[in-house]
Amino acid sequence: FIRQARQRHFKATGQQRERNQVEKFFDKVTEDDPEIEEVNLVGNKRFLTLTQEEKIKAARAFGSNSHVKMINLNSCGIDDDFVVALGNSLEVNNTVQKVFLEGNHISGEGIIALFESLAKNTSVGELRLHKQSKIMNTSDEQVLADILEPNTTMTKVGIDLRTTMAQVKLDKKLGLNKNLSLKMKALSKGEDFSPNDSISNMKFIS
């Protein structure tokens, strides 16, 4: 209805309507507003009614931002196109630490694209992708840990995996990253570090 209202307004007046609250919010994210450190729009109705163009523009906003530390777009109708654009932004973003995209419409193709981008990211430590409306193929599940191999910061991933092997491989990778994180913290404090082999067997998927 909102989209139709916009179209009617443009036809009647020849003028673009004023940008809504959510669009203005992402304009500020693009402009790197230092007051915005979290993007928390769980199930936001205005976001859900954005045009595809505006949603992609919102995803690209994080590419120029250096203040947002948490992105929570659970239940926001996120699809593969949005995730690809967000992934491209995260490749050049070194501030975002948590990304929550649960309850959306991301397929295995979109998840793989996101993991490929996160392989190049150096700040995100937690990713949550539970309850997608589209089921990921088991073959896609198997390659997630391999794709994430270059990444050294991701220690928590929430994702619905059907195959035990895929989950074990991902847990192992996250365990190695956790060990590395503990090592760096110890060294920064001038302390000795002893690798914890058991971490590799811990489940970081919840």
JSON list of C-alpha atoms in Angstrom, two decimals:
[
{"chain": "A", "resi": 1, "resn": "PHE", "atom": "CA", "xyz": [0.00, 0.00, 0.00]},
{"chain": "A", "resi": 2, "resn": "ILE", "atom": "CA", "xyz": [2.81, 2.39, 0.84]},
{"chain": "A", "resi": 3, "resn": "ARG", "atom": "CA", "xyz": [4.52, 1.70, -2.48]},
{"chain": "A", "resi": 4, "resn": "GLN", "atom": "CA", "xyz": [1.27, 2.32, -4.34]},
{"chain": "A", "resi": 5, "resn": "ALA", "atom": "CA", "xyz": [0.78, 5.57, -2.44]},
{"chain": "A", "resi": 6, "resn": "ARG", "atom": "CA", "xyz": [4.25, 6.69, -3.48]},
{"chain": "A", "resi": 7, "resn": "GLN", "atom": "CA", "xyz": [3.48, 5.95, -7.12]},
{"chain": "A", "resi": 8, "resn": "ARG", "atom": "CA", "xyz": [0.15, 7.80, -6.97]},
{"chain": "A", "resi": 9, "resn": "HIS", "atom": "CA", "xyz": [1.84, 10.78, -5.31]},
{"chain": "A", "resi": 10, "resn": "PHE", "atom": "CA", "xyz": [4.48, 10.95, -8.04]},
{"chain": "A", "resi": 11, "resn": "LYS", "atom": "CA", "xyz": [1.88, 10.70, -10.85]},
{"chain": "A", "resi": 12, "resn": "ALA", "atom": "CA", "xyz": [-0.34, 13.35, -9.26]},
{"chain": "A", "resi": 13, "resn": "THR", "atom": "CA", "xyz": [2.35, 15.90, -8.37]},
{"chain": "A", "resi": 14, "resn": "GLY", "atom": "CA", "xyz": [5.36, 15.00, -10.50]},
{"chain": "A", "resi": 15, "resn": "GLN", "atom": "CA", "xyz": [7.42, 15.16, -7.32]},
{"chain": "A", "resi": 16, "resn": "GLN", "atom": "CA", "xyz": [9.12, 12.45, -5.33]},
{"chain": "A", "resi": 17, "resn": "ARG", "atom": "CA", "xyz": [7.63, 12.02, -1.89]},
{"chain": "A", "resi": 18, "resn": "GLU", "atom": "CA", "xyz": [9.66, 12.81, 1.22]},
{"chain": "A", "resi": 19, "resn": "ARG", "atom": "CA", "xyz": [11.95, 10.01, 2.37]},
{"chain": "A", "resi": 20, "resn": "ASN", "atom": "CA", "xyz": [10.53, 8.06, 5.29]},
{"chain": "A", "resi": 21, "resn": "GLN", "atom": "CA", "xyz": [12.08, 7.61, 8.72]},
{"chain": "A", "resi": 22, "resn": "VAL", "atom": "CA", "xyz": [13.94, 4.39, 7.90]},
{"chain": "A", "resi": 23, "resn": "GLU", "atom": "CA", "xyz": [15.33, 5.76, 4.64]},
{"chain": "A", "resi": 24, "resn": "LYS", "atom": "CA", "xyz": [16.58, 8.86, 6.44]},
{"chain": "A", "resi": 25, "resn": "PHE", "atom": "CA", "xyz": [18.11, 6.61, 9.10]},
{"chain": "A", "resi": 26, "resn": "PHE", "atom": "CA", "xyz": [20.16, 4.73, 6.51]},
{"chain": "A", "resi": 27, "resn": "ASP", "atom": "CA", "xyz": [21.15, 8.02, 4.91]},
{"chain": "A", "resi": 28, "resn": "LYS", "atom": "CA", "xyz": [22.76, 8.84, 8.25]},
{"chain": "A", "resi": 29, "resn": "VAL", "atom": "CA", "xyz": [24.48, 5.44, 8.31]},
{"chain": "A", "resi": 30, "resn": "THR", "atom": "CA", "xyz": [25.88, 6.18, 4.85]},
{"chain": "A", "resi": 31, "resn": "GLU", "atom": "CA", "xyz": [27.08, 9.57, 6.09]},
{"chain": "A", "resi": 32, "resn": "ASP", "atom": "CA", "xyz": [28.84, 7.81, 9.00]},
{"chain": "A", "resi": 33, "resn": "ASP", "atom": "CA", "xyz": [26.86, 9.51, 11.76]},
{"chain": "A", "resi": 34, "resn": "PRO", "atom": "CA", "xyz": [28.93, 8.88, 14.94]},
{"chain": "A", "resi": 35, "resn": "GLU", "atom": "CA", "xyz": [25.79, 8.72, 17.09]},
{"chain": "A", "resi": 36, "resn": "ILE", "atom": "CA", "xyz": [24.60, 5.54, 15.37]},
{"chain": "A", "resi": 37, "resn": "GLU", "atom": "CA", "xyz": [26.41, 2.49, 16.78]},
{"chain": "A", "resi": 38, "resn": "GLU", "atom": "CA", "xyz": [23.60, -0.03, 16.38]},
{"chain": "A", "resi": 39, "resn": "VAL", "atom": "CA", "xyz": [21.16, -0.79, 13.58]},
{"chain": "A", "resi": 40, "resn": "ASN", "atom": "CA", "xyz": [18.34, -2.64, 15.31]},
{"chain": "A", "resi": 41, "resn": "LEU", "atom": "CA", "xyz": [15.25, -2.90, 13.11]},
{"chain": "A", "resi": 42, "resn": "VAL", "atom": "CA", "xyz": [13.81, -6.31, 14.00]},
{"chain": "A", "resi": 43, "resn": "GLY", "atom": "CA", "xyz": [10.60, -6.81, 12.01]},
{"chain": "A", "resi": 44, "resn": "ASN", "atom": "CA", "xyz": [10.42, -3.09, 11.23]},
{"chain": "A", "resi": 45, "resn": "LYS", "atom": "CA", "xyz": [7.31, -2.46, 9.13]},
{"chain": "A", "resi": 46, "resn": "ARG", "atom": "CA", "xyz": [8.76, 0.53, 7.33]},
{"chain": "A", "resi": 47, "resn": "PHE", "atom": "CA", "xyz": [11.85, -1.44, 6.34]},
{"chain": "A", "resi": 48, "resn": "LEU", "atom": "CA", "xyz": [9.62, -4.25, 5.07]},
{"chain": "A", "resi": 49, "resn": "THR", "atom": "CA", "xyz": [7.83, -1.83, 2.74]},
{"chain": "A", "resi": 50, "resn": "LEU", "atom": "CA", "xyz": [11.01, -0.36, 1.24]},
{"chain": "A", "resi": 51, "resn": "THR", "atom": "CA", "xyz": [11.52, -0.86, -2.46]},
{"chain": "A", "resi": 52, "resn": "GLN", "atom": "CA", "xyz": [14.18, -3.36, -3.46]},
{"chain": "A", "resi": 53, "resn": "GLU", "atom": "CA", "xyz": [16.33, -0.44, -4.60]},
{"chain": "A", "resi": 54, "resn": "GLU", "atom": "CA", "xyz": [16.12, 1.21, -1.20]},
{"chain": "A", "resi": 55, "resn": "LYS", "atom": "CA", "xyz": [16.90, -2.06, 0.59]},
{"chain": "A", "resi": 56, "resn": "ILE", "atom": "CA", "xyz": [20.03, -2.57, -1.49]},
{"chain": "A", "resi": 57, "resn": "LYS", "atom": "CA", "xyz": [20.99, 1.04, -0.81]},
{"chain": "A", "resi": 58, "resn": "ALA", "atom": "CA", "xyz": [20.61, 0.32, 2.92]},
{"chain": "A", "resi": 59, "resn": "ALA", "atom": "CA", "xyz": [22.92, -2.69, 2.63]},
{"chain": "A", "resi": 60, "resn": "ARG", "atom": "CA", "xyz": [25.54, -0.60, 0.85]},
{"chain": "A", "resi": 61, "resn": "ALA", "atom": "CA", "xyz": [25.39, 2.04, 3.59]},
{"chain": "A", "resi": 62, "resn": "PHE", "atom": "CA", "xyz": [27.71, 0.00, 5.82]},
{"chain": "A", "resi": 63, "resn": "GLY", "atom": "CA", "xyz": [30.51, 0.17, 3.27]},
{"chain": "A", "resi": 64, "resn": "SER", "atom": "CA", "xyz": [31.15, 3.81, 4.15]},
{"chain": "A", "resi": 65, "resn": "ASN", "atom": "CA", "xyz": [30.43, 3.54, 7.86]},
{"chain": "A", "resi": 66, "resn": "SER", "atom": "CA", "xyz": [32.96, 3.32, 10.70]},
{"chain": "A", "resi": 67, "resn": "HIS", "atom": "CA", "xyz": [30.73, 3.57, 13.78]},
{"chain": "A", "resi": 68, "resn": "VAL", "atom": "CA", "xyz": [28.05, 0.87, 13.60]},
{"chain": "A", "resi": 69, "resn": "LYS", "atom": "CA", "xyz": [29.08, -2.16, 15.66]},
{"chain": "A", "resi": 70, "resn": "MET", "atom": "CA", "xyz": [25.89, -4.23, 15.54]},
{"chain": "A", "resi": 71, "resn": "ILE", "atom": "CA", "xyz": [23.43, -4.98, 12.73]},
{"chain": "A", "resi": 72, "resn": "ASN", "atom": "CA", "xyz": [20.15, -6.65, 13.68]},
{"chain": "A", "resi": 73, "resn": "LEU", "atom": "CA", "xyz": [17.78, -7.12, 10.77]},
{"chain": "A", "resi": 74, "resn": "ASN", "atom": "CA", "xyz": [15.96, -10.21, 11.99]},
{"chain": "A", "resi": 75, "resn": "SER", "atom": "CA", "xyz": [12.58, -10.77, 10.32]},
{"chain": "A", "resi": 76, "resn": "CYS", "atom": "CA", "xyz": [13.04, -7.96, 7.82]},
{"chain": "A", "resi": 77, "resn": "GLY", "atom": "CA", "xyz": [12.36, -9.80, 4.58]},
{"chain": "A", "resi": 78, "resn": "ILE", "atom": "CA", "xyz": [16.06, -9.94, 3.74]},
{"chain": "A", "resi": 79, "resn": "ASP", "atom": "CA", "xyz": [16.83, -11.86, 0.53]},
{"chain": "A", "resi": 80, "resn": "ASP", "atom": "CA", "xyz": [19.94, -12.97, -1.38]},
{"chain": "A", "resi": 81, "resn": "ASP", "atom": "CA", "xyz": [20.35, -9.68, -3.24]},
{"chain": "A", "resi": 82, "resn": "PHE", "atom": "CA", "xyz": [20.45, -7.75, 0.03]},
{"chain": "A", "resi": 83, "resn": "VAL", "atom": "CA", "xyz": [22.93, -10.18, 1.57]},
{"chain": "A", "resi": 84, "resn": "VAL", "atom": "CA", "xyz": [25.26, -9.95, -1.43]},
{"chain": "A", "resi": 85, "resn": "ALA", "atom": "CA", "xyz": [25.24, -6.14, -1.16]},
{"chain": "A", "resi": 86, "resn": "LEU", "atom": "CA", "xyz": [25.76, -6.32, 2.61]},
{"chain": "A", "resi": 87, "resn": "GLY", "atom": "CA", "xyz": [28.62, -8.75, 2.12]},
{"chain": "A", "resi": 88, "resn": "ASN", "atom": "CA", "xyz": [30.32, -6.37, -0.28]},
{"chain": "A", "resi": 89, "resn": "SER", "atom": "CA", "xyz": [30.04, -3.66, 2.37]},
{"chain": "A", "resi": 90, "resn": "LEU", "atom": "CA", "xyz": [31.49, -5.91, 5.08]},
{"chain": "A", "resi": 91, "resn": "GLU", "atom": "CA", "xyz": [34.52, -6.65, 2.90]},
{"chain": "A", "resi": 92, "resn": "VAL", "atom": "CA", "xyz": [35.65, -3.05, 3.43]},
{"chain": "A", "resi": 93, "resn": "ASN", "atom": "CA", "xyz": [34.12, -2.47, 6.87]},
{"chain": "A", "resi": 94, "resn": "ASN", "atom": "CA", "xyz": [36.30, -3.12, 9.93]},
{"chain": "A", "resi": 95, "resn": "THR", "atom": "CA", "xyz": [33.91, -1.86, 12.63]},
{"chain": "A", "resi": 96, "resn": "VAL", "atom": "CA", "xyz": [30.83, -4.12, 12.59]},
{"chain": "A", "resi": 97, "resn": "GLN", "atom": "CA", "xyz": [31.19, -6.89, 15.20]},
{"chain": "A", "resi": 98, "resn": "LYS", "atom": "CA", "xyz": [27.79, -8.59, 15.20]},
{"chain": "A", "resi": 99, "resn": "VAL", "atom": "CA", "xyz": [25.41, -9.40, 12.34]},
{"chain": "A", "resi": 100, "resn": "PHE", "atom": "CA", "xyz": [21.95, -10.84, 13.04]},
{"chain": "A", "resi": 101, "resn": "LEU", "atom": "CA", "xyz": [19.83, -11.88, 10.04]},
{"chain": "A", "resi": 102, "resn": "GLU", "atom": "CA", "xyz": [17.54, -14.53, 11.47]},
{"chain": "A", "resi": 103, "resn": "GLY", "atom": "CA", "xyz": [14.05, -15.28, 10.20]},
{"chain": "A", "resi": 104, "resn": "ASN", "atom": "CA", "xyz": [14.58, -14.01, 6.66]},
{"chain": "A", "resi": 105, "resn": "HIS", "atom": "CA", "xyz": [14.55, -15.42, 3.10]},
{"chain": "A", "resi": 106, "resn": "ILE", "atom": "CA", "xyz": [18.24, -16.13, 2.49]},
{"chain": "A", "resi": 107, "resn": "SER", "atom": "CA", "xyz": [19.06, -19.23, 0.42]},
{"chain": "A", "resi": 108, "resn": "GLY", "atom": "CA", "xyz": [22.23, -21.28, 0.37]},
{"chain": "A", "resi": 109, "resn": "GLU", "atom": "CA", "xyz": [23.48, -19.13, -2.50]},
{"chain": "A", "resi": 110, "resn": "GLY", "atom": "CA", "xyz": [23.12, -15.99, -0.43]},
{"chain": "A", "resi": 111, "resn": "ILE", "atom": "CA", "xyz": [24.72, -17.56, 2.64]},
{"chain": "A", "resi": 112, "resn": "ILE", "atom": "CA", "xyz": [27.72, -18.71, 0.61]},
{"chain": "A", "resi": 113, "resn": "ALA", "atom": "CA", "xyz": [28.10, -15.23, -0.86]},
{"chain": "A", "resi": 114, "resn": "LEU", "atom": "CA", "xyz": [28.00, -13.76, 2.66]},
{"chain": "A", "resi": 115, "resn": "PHE", "atom": "CA", "xyz": [30.60, -16.23, 3.92]},
{"chain": "A", "resi": 116, "resn": "GLU", "atom": "CA", "xyz": [32.86, -15.40, 0.97]},
{"chain": "A", "resi": 117, "resn": "SER", "atom": "CA", "xyz": [32.71, -11.75, 1.96]},
{"chain": "A", "resi": 118, "resn": "LEU", "atom": "CA", "xyz": [33.24, -12.49, 5.65]},
{"chain": "A", "resi": 119, "resn": "ALA", "atom": "CA", "xyz": [36.36, -14.47, 4.72]},
{"chain": "A", "resi": 120, "resn": "LYS", "atom": "CA", "xyz": [37.84, -11.06, 3.89]},
{"chain": "A", "resi": 121, "resn": "ASN", "atom": "CA", "xyz": [36.43, -9.28, 6.95]},
{"chain": "A", "resi": 122, "resn": "THR", "atom": "CA", "xyz": [38.51, -8.57, 10.07]},
{"chain": "A", "resi": 123, "resn": "SER", "atom": "CA", "xyz": [35.95, -7.36, 12.61]},
{"chain": "A", "resi": 124, "resn": "VAL", "atom": "CA", "xyz": [32.78, -9.48, 12.65]},
{"chain": "A", "resi": 125, "resn": "GLY", "atom": "CA", "xyz": [32.89, -12.01, 15.49]},
{"chain": "A", "resi": 126, "resn": "GLU", "atom": "CA", "xyz": [29.29, -13.18, 15.61]},
{"chain": "A", "resi": 127, "resn": "LEU", "atom": "CA", "xyz": [26.84, -14.09, 12.85]},
{"chain": "A", "resi": 128, "resn": "ARG", "atom": "CA", "xyz": [23.30, -15.44, 13.29]},
{"chain": "A", "resi": 129, "resn": "LEU", "atom": "CA", "xyz": [21.30, -16.90, 10.41]},
{"chain": "A", "resi": 130, "resn": "HIS", "atom": "CA", "xyz": [18.75, -19.20, 12.06]},
{"chain": "A", "resi": 131, "resn": "LYS", "atom": "CA", "xyz": [15.22, -19.85, 10.70]},
{"chain": "A", "resi": 132, "resn": "GLN", "atom": "CA", "xyz": [15.57, -18.91, 7.03]},
{"chain": "A", "resi": 133, "resn": "SER", "atom": "CA", "xyz": [12.50, -19.65, 4.91]},
{"chain": "A", "resi": 134, "resn": "LYS", "atom": "CA", "xyz": [14.73, -21.30, 2.29]},
{"chain": "A", "resi": 135, "resn": "ILE", "atom": "CA", "xyz": [16.57, -24.54, 2.99]},
{"chain": "A", "resi": 136, "resn": "MET", "atom": "CA", "xyz": [20.28, -24.76, 2.20]},
{"chain": "A", "resi": 137, "resn": "ASN", "atom": "CA", "xyz": [21.55, -27.72, 0.18]},
{"chain": "A", "resi": 138, "resn": "THR", "atom": "CA", "xyz": [23.79, -30.13, 2.08]},
{"chain": "A", "resi": 139, "resn": "SER", "atom": "CA", "xyz": [26.51, -29.57, -0.54]},
{"chain": "A", "resi": 140, "resn": "ASP", "atom": "CA", "xyz": [26.45, -25.86, 0.30]},
{"chain": "A", "resi": 141, "resn": "GLU", "atom": "CA", "xyz": [26.66, -26.65, 4.01]},
{"chain": "A", "resi": 142, "resn": "GLN", "atom": "CA", "xyz": [29.82, -28.70, 3.49]},
{"chain": "A", "resi": 143, "resn": "VAL", "atom": "CA", "xyz": [31.84, -25.81, 2.01]},
{"chain": "A", "resi": 144, "resn": "LEU", "atom": "CA", "xyz": [31.03, -23.12, 4.59]},
{"chain": "A", "resi": 145, "resn": "ALA", "atom": "CA", "xyz": [33.99, -23.89, 6.87]},
{"chain": "A", "resi": 146, "resn": "ASP", "atom": "CA", "xyz": [36.36, -24.04, 3.89]},
{"chain": "A", "resi": 147, "resn": "ILE", "atom": "CA", "xyz": [35.14, -20.68, 2.59]},
{"chain": "A", "resi": 148, "resn": "LEU", "atom": "CA", "xyz": [35.65, -19.13, 6.03]},
{"chain": "A", "resi": 149, "resn": "GLU", "atom": "CA", "xyz": [39.21, -20.46, 6.28]},
{"chain": "A", "resi": 150, "resn": "PRO", "atom": "CA", "xyz": [40.98, -17.07, 5.72]},
{"chain": "A", "resi": 151, "resn": "ASN", "atom": "CA", "xyz": [38.89, -15.45, 8.45]},
{"chain": "A", "resi": 152, "resn": "THR", "atom": "CA", "xyz": [40.48, -15.12, 11.91]},
{"chain": "A", "resi": 153, "resn": "THR", "atom": "CA", "xyz": [37.84, -13.15, 13.87]},
{"chain": "A", "resi": 154, "resn": "MET", "atom": "CA", "xyz": [34.60, -15.13, 13.60]},
{"chain": "A", "resi": 155, "resn": "THR", "atom": "CA", "xyz": [34.01, -17.14, 16.79]},
{"chain": "A", "resi": 156, "resn": "LYS", "atom": "CA", "xyz": [30.22, -17.52, 16.91]},
{"chain": "A", "resi": 157, "resn": "VAL", "atom": "CA", "xyz": [27.90, -18.61, 14.10]},
{"chain": "A", "resi": 158, "resn": "GLY", "atom": "CA", "xyz": [24.24, -19.45, 14.57]},
{"chain": "A", "resi": 159, "resn": "ILE", "atom": "CA", "xyz": [22.96, -21.35, 11.55]},
{"chain": "A", "resi": 160, "resn": "ASP", "atom": "CA", "xyz": [20.66, -24.30, 10.90]},
{"chain": "A", "resi": 161, "resn": "LEU", "atom": "CA", "xyz": [22.82, -27.10, 9.48]},
{"chain": "A", "resi": 162, "resn": "ARG", "atom": "CA", "xyz": [21.36, -30.54, 8.74]},
{"chain": "A", "resi": 163, "resn": "THR", "atom": "CA", "xyz": [24.62, -32.46, 8.29]},
{"chain": "A", "resi": 164, "resn": "THR", "atom": "CA", "xyz": [26.79, -33.37, 11.26]},
{"chain": "A", "resi": 165, "resn": "MET", "atom": "CA", "xyz": [30.01, -33.18, 9.26]},
{"chain": "A", "resi": 166, "resn": "ALA", "atom": "CA", "xyz": [29.32, -29.60, 8.16]},
{"chain": "A", "resi": 167, "resn": "GLN", "atom": "CA", "xyz": [28.63, -28.60, 11.74]},
{"chain": "A", "resi": 168, "resn": "VAL", "atom": "CA", "xyz": [31.79, -30.31, 13.04]},
{"chain": "A", "resi": 169, "resn": "LYS", "atom": "CA", "xyz": [33.93, -28.60, 10.40]},
{"chain": "A", "resi": 170, "resn": "LEU", "atom": "CA", "xyz": [32.45, -25.19, 11.20]},
{"chain": "A", "resi": 171, "resn": "ASP", "atom": "CA", "xyz": [32.81, -25.74, 14.95]},
{"chain": "A", "resi": 172, "resn": "LYS", "atom": "CA", "xyz": [36.46, -26.64, 14.46]},
{"chain": "A", "resi": 173, "resn": "LYS", "atom": "CA", "xyz": [37.14, -23.49, 12.45]},
{"chain": "A", "resi": 174, "resn": "LEU", "atom": "CA", "xyz": [35.40, -21.31, 15.03]},
{"chain": "A", "resi": 175, "resn": "GLY", "atom": "CA", "xyz": [37.39, -23.05, 17.77]},
{"chain": "A", "resi": 176, "resn": "LEU", "atom": "CA", "xyz": [40.67, -22.23, 16.04]},
{"chain": "A", "resi": 177, "resn": "ASN", "atom": "CA", "xyz": [39.59, -18.59, 15.77]},
{"chain": "A", "resi": 178, "resn": "LYS", "atom": "CA", "xyz": [38.65, -18.57, 19.45]},
{"chain": "A", "resi": 179, "resn": "ASN", "atom": "CA", "xyz": [42.08, -19.90, 20.37]},
{"chain": "A", "resi": 180, "resn": "LEU", "atom": "CA", "xyz": [43.70, -17.20, 18.26]},
{"chain": "A", "resi": 181, "resn": "SER", "atom": "CA", "xyz": [41.58, -14.53, 19.93]},
{"chain": "A", "resi": 182, "resn": "LEU", "atom": "CA", "xyz": [42.59, -15.74, 23.39]},
{"chain": "A", "resi": 183, "resn": "LYS", "atom": "CA", "xyz": [46.21, -15.84, 22.33]},
{"chain": "A", "resi": 184, "resn": "MET", "atom": "CA", "xyz": [46.14, -12.25, 21.08]},
{"chain": "A", "resi": 185, "resn": "LYS", "atom": "CA", "xyz": [44.50, -11.07, 24.31]},
{"chain": "A", "resi": 186, "resn": "ALA", "atom": "CA", "xyz": [47.11, -12.87, 26.41]},
{"chain": "A", "resi": 187, "resn": "LEU", "atom": "CA", "xyz": [50.00, -11.45, 24.41]},
{"chain": "A", "resi": 188, "resn": "SER", "atom": "CA", "xyz": [48.57, -7.93, 24.66]},
{"chain": "A", "resi": 189, "resn": "LYS", "atom": "CA", "xyz": [48.68, -8.32, 28.44]},
{"chain": "A", "resi": 190, "resn": "GLY", "atom": "CA", "xyz": [52.17, -9.79, 28.40]},
{"chain": "A", "resi": 191, "resn": "GLU", "atom": "CA", "xyz": [50.88, -13.16, 29.59]},
{"chain": "A", "resi": 192, "resn": "ASP", "atom": "CA", "xyz": [51.84, -16.65, 28.48]},
{"chain": "A", "resi": 193, "resn": "PHE", "atom": "CA", "xyz": [49.35, -18.49, 26.31]},
{"chain": "A", "resi": 194, "resn": "SER", "atom": "CA", "xyz": [48.65, -22.22, 26.27]},
{"chain": "A", "resi": 195, "resn": "PRO", "atom": "CA", "xyz": [46.42, -23.39, 23.38]},
{"chain": "A", "resi": 196, "resn": "ASN", "atom": "CA", "xyz": [43.24, -25.07, 24.55]},
{"chain": "A", "resi": 197, "resn": "ASP", "atom": "CA", "xyz": [42.70, -28.03, 22.24]},
{"chain": "A", "resi": 198, "resn": "SER", "atom": "CA", "xyz": [39.27, -28.67, 23.75]},
{"chain": "A", "resi": 199, "resn": "ILE", "atom": "CA", "xyz": [38.01, -25.41, 22.29]},
{"chain": "A", "resi": 200, "resn": "SER", "atom": "CA", "xyz": [38.01, -27.00, 18.85]},
{"chain": "A", "resi": 201, "resn": "ASN", "atom": "CA", "xyz": [35.43, -29.49, 20.09]},
{"chain": "A", "resi": 202, "resn": "MET", "atom": "CA", "xyz": [33.13, -26.88, 21.62]},
{"chain": "A", "resi": 203, "resn": "LYS", "atom": "CA", "xyz": [29.89, -25.97, 19.88]},
{"chain": "A", "resi": 204, "resn": "PHE", "atom": "CA", "xyz": [29.73, -22.31, 18.92]},
{"chain": "A", "resi": 205, "resn": "ILE", "atom": "CA", "xyz": [26.50, -22.79, 16.97]},
{"chain": "A", "resi": 206, "resn": "SER", "atom": "CA", "xyz": [23.48, -22.02, 19.13]}
]
